[in-house]
XYZ file of C-alpha atoms in Angstrom:
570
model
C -13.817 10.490 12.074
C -16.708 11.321 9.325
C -16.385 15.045 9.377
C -18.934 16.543 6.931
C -22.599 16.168 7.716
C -25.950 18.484 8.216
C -27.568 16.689 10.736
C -26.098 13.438 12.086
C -29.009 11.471 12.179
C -29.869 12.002 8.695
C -26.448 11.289 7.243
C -27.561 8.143 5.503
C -30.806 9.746 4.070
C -28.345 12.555 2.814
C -25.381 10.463 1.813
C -27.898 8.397 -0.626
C -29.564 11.661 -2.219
C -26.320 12.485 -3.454
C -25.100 9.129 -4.460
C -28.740 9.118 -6.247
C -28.476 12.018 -8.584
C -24.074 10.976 -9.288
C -25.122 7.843 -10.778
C -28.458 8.236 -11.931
C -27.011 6.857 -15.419
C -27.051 2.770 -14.521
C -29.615 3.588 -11.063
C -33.031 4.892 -9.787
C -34.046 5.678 -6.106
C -36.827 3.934 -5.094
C -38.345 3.914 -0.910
C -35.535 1.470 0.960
C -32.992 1.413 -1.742
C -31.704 1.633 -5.508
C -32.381 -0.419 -8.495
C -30.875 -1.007 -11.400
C -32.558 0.568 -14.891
C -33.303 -2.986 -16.915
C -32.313 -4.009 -19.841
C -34.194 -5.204 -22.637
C -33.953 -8.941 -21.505
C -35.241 -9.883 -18.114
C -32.908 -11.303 -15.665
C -33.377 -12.843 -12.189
C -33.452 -10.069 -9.707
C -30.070 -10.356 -7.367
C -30.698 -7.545 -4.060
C -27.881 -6.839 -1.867
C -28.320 -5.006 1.470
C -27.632 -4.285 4.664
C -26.632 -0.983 6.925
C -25.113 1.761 5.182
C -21.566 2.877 5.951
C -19.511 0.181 3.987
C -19.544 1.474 0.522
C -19.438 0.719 -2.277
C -21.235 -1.745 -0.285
C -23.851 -2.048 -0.721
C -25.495 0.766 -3.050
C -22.317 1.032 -5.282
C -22.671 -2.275 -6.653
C -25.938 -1.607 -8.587
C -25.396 -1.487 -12.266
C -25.171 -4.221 -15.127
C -23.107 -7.748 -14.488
C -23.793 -6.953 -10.663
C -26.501 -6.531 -8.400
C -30.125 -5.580 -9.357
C -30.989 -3.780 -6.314
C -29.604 -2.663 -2.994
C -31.688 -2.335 0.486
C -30.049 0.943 2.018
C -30.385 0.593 6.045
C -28.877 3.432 8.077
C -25.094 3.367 9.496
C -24.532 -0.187 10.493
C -28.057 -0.877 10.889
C -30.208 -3.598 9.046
C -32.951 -2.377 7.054
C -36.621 -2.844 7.836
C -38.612 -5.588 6.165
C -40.308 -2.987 4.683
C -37.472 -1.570 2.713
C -36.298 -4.867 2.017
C -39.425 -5.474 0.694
C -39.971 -2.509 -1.479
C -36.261 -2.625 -3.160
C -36.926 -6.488 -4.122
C -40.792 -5.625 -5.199
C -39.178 -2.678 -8.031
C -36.061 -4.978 -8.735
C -38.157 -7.775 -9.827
C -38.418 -8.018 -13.474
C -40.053 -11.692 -13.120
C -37.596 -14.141 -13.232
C -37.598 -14.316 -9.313
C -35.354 -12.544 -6.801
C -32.244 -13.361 -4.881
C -32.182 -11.530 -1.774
C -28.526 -11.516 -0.334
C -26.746 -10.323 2.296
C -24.250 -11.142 5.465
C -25.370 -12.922 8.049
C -26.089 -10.952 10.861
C -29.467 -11.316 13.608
C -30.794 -8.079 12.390
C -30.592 -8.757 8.392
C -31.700 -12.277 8.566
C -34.743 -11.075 10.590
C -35.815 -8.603 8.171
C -34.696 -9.984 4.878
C -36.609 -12.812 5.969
C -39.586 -11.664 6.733
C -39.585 -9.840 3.295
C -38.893 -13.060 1.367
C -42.223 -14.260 3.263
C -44.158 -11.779 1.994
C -42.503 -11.267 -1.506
C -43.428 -15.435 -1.605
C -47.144 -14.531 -0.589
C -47.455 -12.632 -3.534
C -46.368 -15.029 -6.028
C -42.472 -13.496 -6.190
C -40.637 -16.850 -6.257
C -37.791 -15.571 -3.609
C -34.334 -17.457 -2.437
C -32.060 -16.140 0.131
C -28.305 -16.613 -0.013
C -26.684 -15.915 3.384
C -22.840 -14.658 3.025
C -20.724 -16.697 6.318
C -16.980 -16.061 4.665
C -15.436 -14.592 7.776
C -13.543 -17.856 9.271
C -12.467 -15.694 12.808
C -16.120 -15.106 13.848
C -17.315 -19.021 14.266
C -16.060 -22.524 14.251
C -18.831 -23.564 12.070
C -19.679 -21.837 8.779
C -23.377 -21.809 9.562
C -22.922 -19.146 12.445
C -20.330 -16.769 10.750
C -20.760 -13.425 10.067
C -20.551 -12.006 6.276
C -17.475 -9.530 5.993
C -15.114 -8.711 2.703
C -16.947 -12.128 1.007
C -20.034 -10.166 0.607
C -18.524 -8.855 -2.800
C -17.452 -12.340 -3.916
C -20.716 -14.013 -3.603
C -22.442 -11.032 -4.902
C -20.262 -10.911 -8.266
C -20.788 -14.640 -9.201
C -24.725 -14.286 -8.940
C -25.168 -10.965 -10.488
C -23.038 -12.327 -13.310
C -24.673 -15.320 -13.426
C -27.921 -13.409 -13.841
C -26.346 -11.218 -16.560
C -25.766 -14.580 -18.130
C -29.640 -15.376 -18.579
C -29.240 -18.275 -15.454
C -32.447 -19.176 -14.392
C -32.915 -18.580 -10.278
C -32.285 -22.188 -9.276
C -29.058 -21.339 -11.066
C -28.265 -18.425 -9.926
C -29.222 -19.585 -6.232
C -27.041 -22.693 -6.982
C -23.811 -20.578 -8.095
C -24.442 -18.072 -5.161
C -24.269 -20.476 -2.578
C -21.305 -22.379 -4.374
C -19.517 -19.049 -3.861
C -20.164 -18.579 -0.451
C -19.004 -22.030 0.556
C -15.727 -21.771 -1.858
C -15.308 -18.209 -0.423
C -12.927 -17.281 3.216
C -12.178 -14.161 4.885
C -9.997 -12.678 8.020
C -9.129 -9.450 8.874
C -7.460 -7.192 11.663
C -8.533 -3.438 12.774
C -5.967 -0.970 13.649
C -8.337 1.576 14.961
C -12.115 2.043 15.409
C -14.850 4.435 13.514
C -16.816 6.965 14.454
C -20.186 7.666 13.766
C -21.592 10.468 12.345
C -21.651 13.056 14.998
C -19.858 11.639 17.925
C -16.686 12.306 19.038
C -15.554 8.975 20.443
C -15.012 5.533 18.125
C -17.397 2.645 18.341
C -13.831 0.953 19.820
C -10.057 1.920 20.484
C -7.577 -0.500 19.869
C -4.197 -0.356 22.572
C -1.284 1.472 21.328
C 0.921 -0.952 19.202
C -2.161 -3.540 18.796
C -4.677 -4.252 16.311
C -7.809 -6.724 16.710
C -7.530 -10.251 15.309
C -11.114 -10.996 13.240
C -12.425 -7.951 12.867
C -15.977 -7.241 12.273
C -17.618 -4.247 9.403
C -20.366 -2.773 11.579
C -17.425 -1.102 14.084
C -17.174 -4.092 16.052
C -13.761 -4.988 17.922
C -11.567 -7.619 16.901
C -11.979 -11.528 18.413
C -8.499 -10.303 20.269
C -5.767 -8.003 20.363
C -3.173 -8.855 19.456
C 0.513 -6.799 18.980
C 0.928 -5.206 15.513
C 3.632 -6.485 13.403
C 5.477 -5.643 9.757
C 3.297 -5.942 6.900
C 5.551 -9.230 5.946
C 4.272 -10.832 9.249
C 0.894 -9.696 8.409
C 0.490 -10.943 5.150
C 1.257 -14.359 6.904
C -1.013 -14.363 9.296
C -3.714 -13.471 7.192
C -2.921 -16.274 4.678
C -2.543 -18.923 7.218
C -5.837 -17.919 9.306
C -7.628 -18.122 5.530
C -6.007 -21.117 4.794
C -6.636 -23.200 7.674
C -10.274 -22.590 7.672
C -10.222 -23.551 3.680
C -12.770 -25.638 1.607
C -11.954 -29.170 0.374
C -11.256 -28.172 -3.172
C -9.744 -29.559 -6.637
C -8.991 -26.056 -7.712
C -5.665 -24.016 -6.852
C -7.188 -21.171 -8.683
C -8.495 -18.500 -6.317
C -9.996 -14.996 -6.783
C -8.261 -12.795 -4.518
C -9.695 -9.649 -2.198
C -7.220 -7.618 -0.125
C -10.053 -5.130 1.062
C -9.304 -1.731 3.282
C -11.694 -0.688 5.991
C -11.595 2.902 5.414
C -8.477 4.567 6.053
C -6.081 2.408 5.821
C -4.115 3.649 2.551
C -3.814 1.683 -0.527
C -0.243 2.336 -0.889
C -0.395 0.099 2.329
C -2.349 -2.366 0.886
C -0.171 -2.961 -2.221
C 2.681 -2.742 0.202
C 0.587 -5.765 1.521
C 0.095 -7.614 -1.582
C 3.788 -7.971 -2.451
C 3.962 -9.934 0.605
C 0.885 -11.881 0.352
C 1.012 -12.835 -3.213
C 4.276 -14.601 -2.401
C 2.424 -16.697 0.352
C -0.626 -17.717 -1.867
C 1.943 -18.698 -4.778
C 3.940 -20.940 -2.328
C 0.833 -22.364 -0.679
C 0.597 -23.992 -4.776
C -2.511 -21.306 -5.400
C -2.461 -19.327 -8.584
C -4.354 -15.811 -7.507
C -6.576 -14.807 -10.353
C -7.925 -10.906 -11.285
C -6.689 -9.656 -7.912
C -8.703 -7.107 -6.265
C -6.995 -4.950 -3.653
C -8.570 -1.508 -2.657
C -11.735 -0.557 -0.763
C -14.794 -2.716 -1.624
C -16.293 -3.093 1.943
C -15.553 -1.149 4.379
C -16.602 0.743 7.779
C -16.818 4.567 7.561
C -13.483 5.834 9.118
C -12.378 2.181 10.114
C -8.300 1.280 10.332
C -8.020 -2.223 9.013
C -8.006 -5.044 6.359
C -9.158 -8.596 5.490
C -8.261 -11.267 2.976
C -10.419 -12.897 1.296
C -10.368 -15.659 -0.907
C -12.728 -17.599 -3.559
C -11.624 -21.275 -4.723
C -12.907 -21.122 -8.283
C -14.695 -23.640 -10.518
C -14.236 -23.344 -14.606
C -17.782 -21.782 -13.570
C -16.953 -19.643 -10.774
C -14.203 -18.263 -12.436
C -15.956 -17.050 -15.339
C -18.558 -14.828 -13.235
C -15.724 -13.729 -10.961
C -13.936 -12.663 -14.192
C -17.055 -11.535 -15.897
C -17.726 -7.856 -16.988
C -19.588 -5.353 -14.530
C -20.324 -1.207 -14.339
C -21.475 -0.571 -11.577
C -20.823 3.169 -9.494
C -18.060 1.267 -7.482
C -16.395 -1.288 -9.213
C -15.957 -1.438 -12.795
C -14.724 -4.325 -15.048
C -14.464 -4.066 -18.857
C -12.717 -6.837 -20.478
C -12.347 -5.849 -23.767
C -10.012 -2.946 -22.804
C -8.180 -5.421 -20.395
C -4.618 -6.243 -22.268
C -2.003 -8.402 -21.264
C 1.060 -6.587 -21.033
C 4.863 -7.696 -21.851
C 6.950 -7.365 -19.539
C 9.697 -5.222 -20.670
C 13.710 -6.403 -20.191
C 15.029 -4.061 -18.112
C 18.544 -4.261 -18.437
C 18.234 -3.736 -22.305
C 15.496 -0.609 -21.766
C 18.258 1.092 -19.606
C 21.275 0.015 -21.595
C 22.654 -0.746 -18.526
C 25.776 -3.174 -18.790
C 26.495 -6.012 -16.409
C 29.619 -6.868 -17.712
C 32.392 -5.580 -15.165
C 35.415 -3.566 -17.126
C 38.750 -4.614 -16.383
C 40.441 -2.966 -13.769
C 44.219 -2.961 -11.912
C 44.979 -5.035 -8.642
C 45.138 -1.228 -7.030
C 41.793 -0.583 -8.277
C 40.118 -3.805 -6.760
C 41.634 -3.076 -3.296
C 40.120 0.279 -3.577
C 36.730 -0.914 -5.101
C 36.724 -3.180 -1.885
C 37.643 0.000 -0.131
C 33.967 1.643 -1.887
C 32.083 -1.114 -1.015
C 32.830 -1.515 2.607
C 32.049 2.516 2.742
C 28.630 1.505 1.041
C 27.941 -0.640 3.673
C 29.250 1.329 6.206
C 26.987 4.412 4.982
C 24.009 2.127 4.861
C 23.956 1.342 8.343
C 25.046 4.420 10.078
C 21.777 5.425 7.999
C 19.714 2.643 9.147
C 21.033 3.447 12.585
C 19.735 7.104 12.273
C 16.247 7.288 9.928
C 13.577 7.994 12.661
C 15.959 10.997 13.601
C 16.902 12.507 10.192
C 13.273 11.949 9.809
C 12.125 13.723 12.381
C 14.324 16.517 11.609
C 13.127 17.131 8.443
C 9.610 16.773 9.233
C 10.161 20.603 11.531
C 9.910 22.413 8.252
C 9.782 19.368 5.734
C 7.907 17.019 4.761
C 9.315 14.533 7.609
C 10.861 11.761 4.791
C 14.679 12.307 4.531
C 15.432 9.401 6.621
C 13.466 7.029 4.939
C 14.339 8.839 1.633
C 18.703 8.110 2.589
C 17.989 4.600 3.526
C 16.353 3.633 -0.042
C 19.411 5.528 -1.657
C 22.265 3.881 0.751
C 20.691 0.572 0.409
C 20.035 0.343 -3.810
C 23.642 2.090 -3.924
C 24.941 -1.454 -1.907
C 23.218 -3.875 -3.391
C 24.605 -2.006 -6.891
C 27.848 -3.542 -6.206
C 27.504 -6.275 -3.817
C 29.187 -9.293 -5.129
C 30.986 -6.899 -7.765
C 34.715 -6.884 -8.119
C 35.078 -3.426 -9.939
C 37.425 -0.518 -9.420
C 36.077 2.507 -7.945
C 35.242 4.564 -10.975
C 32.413 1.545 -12.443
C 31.822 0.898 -8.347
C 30.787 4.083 -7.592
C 29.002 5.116 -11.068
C 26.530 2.178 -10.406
C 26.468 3.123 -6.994
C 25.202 6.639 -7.632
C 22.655 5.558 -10.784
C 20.999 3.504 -8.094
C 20.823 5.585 -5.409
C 18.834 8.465 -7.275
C 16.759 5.963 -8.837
C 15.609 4.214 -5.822
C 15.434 7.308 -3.320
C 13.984 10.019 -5.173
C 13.857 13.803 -3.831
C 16.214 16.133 -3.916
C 18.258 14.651 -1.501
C 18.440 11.396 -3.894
C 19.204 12.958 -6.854
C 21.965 15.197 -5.185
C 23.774 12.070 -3.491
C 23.521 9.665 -7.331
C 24.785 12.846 -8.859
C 27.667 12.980 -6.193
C 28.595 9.664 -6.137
C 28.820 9.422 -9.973
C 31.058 12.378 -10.482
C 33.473 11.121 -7.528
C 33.755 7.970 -9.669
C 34.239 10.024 -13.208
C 37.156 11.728 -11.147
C 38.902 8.145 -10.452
C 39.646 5.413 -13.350
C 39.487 1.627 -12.591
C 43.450 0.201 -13.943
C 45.838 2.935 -11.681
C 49.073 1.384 -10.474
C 48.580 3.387 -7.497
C 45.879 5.933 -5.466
C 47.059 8.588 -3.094
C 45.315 10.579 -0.479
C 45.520 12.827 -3.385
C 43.465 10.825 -5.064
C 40.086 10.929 -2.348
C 40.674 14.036 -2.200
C 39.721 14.530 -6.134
C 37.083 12.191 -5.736
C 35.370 14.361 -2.861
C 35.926 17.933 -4.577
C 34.310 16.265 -7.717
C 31.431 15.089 -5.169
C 31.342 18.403 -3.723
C 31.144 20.304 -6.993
C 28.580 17.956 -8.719
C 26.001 18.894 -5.797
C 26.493 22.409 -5.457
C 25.685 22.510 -9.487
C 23.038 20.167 -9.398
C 21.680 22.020 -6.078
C 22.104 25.600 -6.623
C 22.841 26.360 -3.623
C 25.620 28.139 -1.369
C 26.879 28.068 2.096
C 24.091 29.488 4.640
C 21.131 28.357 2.716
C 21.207 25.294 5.510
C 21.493 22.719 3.143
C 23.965 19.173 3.069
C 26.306 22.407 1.386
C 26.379 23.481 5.022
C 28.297 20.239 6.085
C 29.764 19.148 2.581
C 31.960 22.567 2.044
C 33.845 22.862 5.343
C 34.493 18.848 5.456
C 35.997 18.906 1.311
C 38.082 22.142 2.301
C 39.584 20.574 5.625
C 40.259 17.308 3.788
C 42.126 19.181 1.137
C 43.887 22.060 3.315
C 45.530 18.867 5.662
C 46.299 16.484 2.888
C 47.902 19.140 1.147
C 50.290 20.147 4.436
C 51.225 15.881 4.130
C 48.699 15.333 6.770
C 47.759 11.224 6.476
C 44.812 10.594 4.921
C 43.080 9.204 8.041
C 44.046 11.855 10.109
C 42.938 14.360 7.605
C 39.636 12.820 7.123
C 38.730 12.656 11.305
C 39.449 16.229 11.265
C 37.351 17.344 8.369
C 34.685 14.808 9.746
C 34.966 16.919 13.130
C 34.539 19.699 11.485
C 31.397 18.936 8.996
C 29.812 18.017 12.377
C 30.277 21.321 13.753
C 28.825 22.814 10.846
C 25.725 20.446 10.523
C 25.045 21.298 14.324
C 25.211 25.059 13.499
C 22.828 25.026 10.738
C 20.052 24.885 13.388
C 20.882 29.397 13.548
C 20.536 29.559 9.681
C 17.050 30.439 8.137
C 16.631 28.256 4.845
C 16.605 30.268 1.833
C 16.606 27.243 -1.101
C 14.233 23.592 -0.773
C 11.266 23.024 0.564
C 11.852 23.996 4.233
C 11.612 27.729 2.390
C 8.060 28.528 3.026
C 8.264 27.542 6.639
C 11.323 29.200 7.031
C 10.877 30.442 10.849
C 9.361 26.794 12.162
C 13.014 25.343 11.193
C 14.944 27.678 13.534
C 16.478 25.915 15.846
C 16.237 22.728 14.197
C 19.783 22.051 12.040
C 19.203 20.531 8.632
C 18.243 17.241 7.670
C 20.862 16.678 4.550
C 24.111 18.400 6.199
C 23.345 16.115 9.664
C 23.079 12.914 7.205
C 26.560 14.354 5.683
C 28.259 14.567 8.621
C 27.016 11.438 10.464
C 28.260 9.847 7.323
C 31.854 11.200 6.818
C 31.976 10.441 10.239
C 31.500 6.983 10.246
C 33.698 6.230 7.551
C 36.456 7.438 9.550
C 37.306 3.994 10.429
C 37.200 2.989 6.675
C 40.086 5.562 5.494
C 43.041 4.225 7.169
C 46.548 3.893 6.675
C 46.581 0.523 6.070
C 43.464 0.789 3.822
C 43.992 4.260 1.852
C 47.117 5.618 -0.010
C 49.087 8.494 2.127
């Protein structure tokens, strides 16, 4: 909800004083809006307006290569004539004046009533209605302006940049709107200034199909799926609704509504870039991040131009502007580095002994064993850690157990090269503590084994889990009773070894240790952590047992039907 205000009902007035005096660099205030200082040549004047509450809609696309002026209503409310009026009346620098804007009741109302009188006095006047939001309407005459506000907008105030006279400029504007589509779900309403309740709710595991930017609900609910599933409904609900168009070439909005994050958005573009470049379109200058949105709102749109040679050139064209900036000459084109050769990593598997590739098939059935026992547990490690944590050690073992498998899927290495890559991975794709303790474990278990041995013994996993053991108690620094993974690890390597050593099988060996490490996990929920980041909230996590030894022991566990007789020396 919007949090920080004096006096609700003069949040817009107050918002836009501030705004006002940040950018007074490229902008001036003037009654109903903001104009852009001019330049030394006179350009057509291009307004944008509408309610506030969706910036940097409207006001923070003022500047040079975008609009000249913006109408400032308040929150989700259309301007007067009036201020229309007045903004279009100081933008004008003689050339004649776009006024633009999506087409809602309210706006066309008052932005046409200004035109009228702008007209009466001489001020030759167009108006350019934006209609890119394909969920709203059937027809494109009746639908609403959403996320295509911003592509119409940058193609005329570029074209006015350009010196385009305002037939021009009209001409390219409306060009954009009919080449340009939208759609977009909410995941939760806003809330206006002031009140405590949201304009709308959406149900619990839902979001509303064709959303709207002034906090109205979706056409429908509908039940929320993966981002991957997203992404495609999104690109088919733009692409259905499509123009009839020679170009494949398409400038490409993935636009937030307020608060929802743009590592989610990104997260969304992997999947919808895919789409586009399968559909046979070839996204240009991608824009994904928050260009119009709705206060507090929980959603997203696509949006999509077609693009003419000329389209594409204002779309691509320079702009400074308080919310979106585009400098070209500092735009490079990067190479894309070889990866393998930047890491020196070698794909080339080393030779190893028929006893070495049974027990690198051994490692990567474990791999896979460990991966989904993880899998199987994330929203509970996760919610163990997040007691005194920061809530992300399931998520955190699932991108280590999963890089660590696809490491050495398809491989047919020994153990030592298996479970070196195998550890490398897993620290590079998890991260943490936890990540970096497991790639450090893994890789000195390996360093304890070689690849071209006649024959392994129990003896021999035992070594390999000591040398695990040993690497994360030096990399980790800490002891038994600081309720770390060293809470589970220590008892589990010291029953393995103690049983082994009195000619214990391997197996059996292993299912006792694995009882034990459980035991211990389960009583680190008495200890008080004294290392990590549960520290600081020490007292909160009593009670709780740790996050890293529970992952250990649900682990060694599970591999207990992986060290077998017939599958592991004696």
């Amino acid at each position: 909800m919007t949090t920080l205000y004096n006096d609700p009902a003069e949040f817009a007035e107050d918002q836009f004083a501030g705004f006002l005096d940040l950018y007074s660099d490229r902008l001036r205030g003037v009654p109903g809006g903001a104009v852009a200082h001019r330049g030394a040549t006179p350009i057509v004047a291009v307004v944008v307006g509408g309610g506030s509450g969706h910036y940097p809609a409207f006001c923070g696309l003022v500047g040079p290569g975008f609009a000249s002026g913006a109408v400032v209503g308040n929150i989700f409310t259309s301007p007067s004539a009036a201020q229309v009026y007045s903004v279009a009346k100081a933008a004008n620098q003689g050339r004649g004046v776009i006024l633009t804007f999506g087409n809602y009741a309210g706006d066309v109302m008052n932005f046409g009533i200004a035109a009228e009188r702008l007209r009466r006095e001489g001020i030759d006047t167009r108006i350019v209605l934006v209609t890119d939001d394909v969920a709203s309407a059937p027809v494109e005459e009746k639908r609403r302006g959403i996320a295509g506000d911003f592509t119409v907008f940058k193609a005329m105030g570029a074209a006015a940049a350009a010196g385009y006279t305002l037939d021009d400029v009209e001409r390219v504007g409306r060009e954009a709107n009919n080449s340009t589509r939208s759609f977009g779900v909410a995941f939760s309403g806003c809330t206006m200034p002031g009140s405590d309740e949201p304009l709308f709710t959406v149900p619990e595991g839902h979001m509303g199909v064709g959303l709207g930017i002034h906090g109205e609900p979706g056409i429908h609910d509908a039940p929320l799926v993966p981002a991957k599933d997203l992404a495609r409904i999104l690109v088919d609900g733009v692409l259905a609704a499509g123009p009839i168009s020679p170009t494949s070439r398409v400038g490409v909005i993935v636009n937030g509504l307020g608060t929802t994050k743009y590592e989610e958005l990104f997260l969304l573009w992997n999947s919808i870039g895919p789409l586009l470049r399968e559909a046979g379109l070839e996204p240009v200058d991608v824009e994904v991040g928050e260009l119009v949105t709705s206060l507090d709102m929980g959603g997203c749109s696509l949006t999509l131009m077609w693009l003419s040679d000329e389209l594409e050139t204002m779309w691509r064209a320079e702009a400074y502007a308080p919310g979106y900036r585009k400098d070209n000459a500092k735009i490079g084109r990067l190479r894309r580095a070889d990866v393998a050769a930047e890491t020196g990593e070698s794909e080339q598997t080393p030779a190893t002994s028929e006893a070495g590739a049974a027990v690198g098939a051994l490692i990567r059935a474990a791999l896979q064993t460990i991966s989904e026992t993880i899998h199987a547990h994330e929203v509970e490690l996760g919610h163990i850690d997040a007691i005194a944590g920061d809530g992300d050690h399931g998520r955190g073992m699932v991108k280590g157990a999963d890089a660590a498998l696809r490491a050495v899927s398809g491989s047919s290495g020994g153990p030592a090269w298996l479970l070196a890559r195998a550890g490398r991975a897993w620290a590079a794709e998890a991260g943490g503590t936890s990540g970096v303790l497991w790639g450090a474990g893994l890789e000195a278990a390996g360093d304890s084994l070689t690849d071209t041995r006649d024959h392994y013994t129990a003896e021999s996993a035992v070594d390999a889990v000591d040398a695990f053991a040993l690497a994360i108690v030096d990399l980790g620094r800490a002891s038994k009773g600081d309720k770390t993974l060293v809470d589970a690890l220590e008892p589990f390597a010291t029953v393995l070894r103690t049983e082994v050593e009195k000619g214990r099988p391997l197996d059996e060996a292993w299912a006792l240790a694995s009882t034990e490490a459980t035991r211990a996990a389960a009583a680190t929920a008495a200890l008080t952590p004294r290392v990590g980041r549960a520290r600081p909230l020490a007292e909160k996590s009593i009670g709780t047992p740790d996050a890293g030894a529970t992952s250990l022991a649900l682990i060694v566990e599970s591999l207990s039907h992986i060290v077998t007789p017939s599958r592991a020396g004696r």
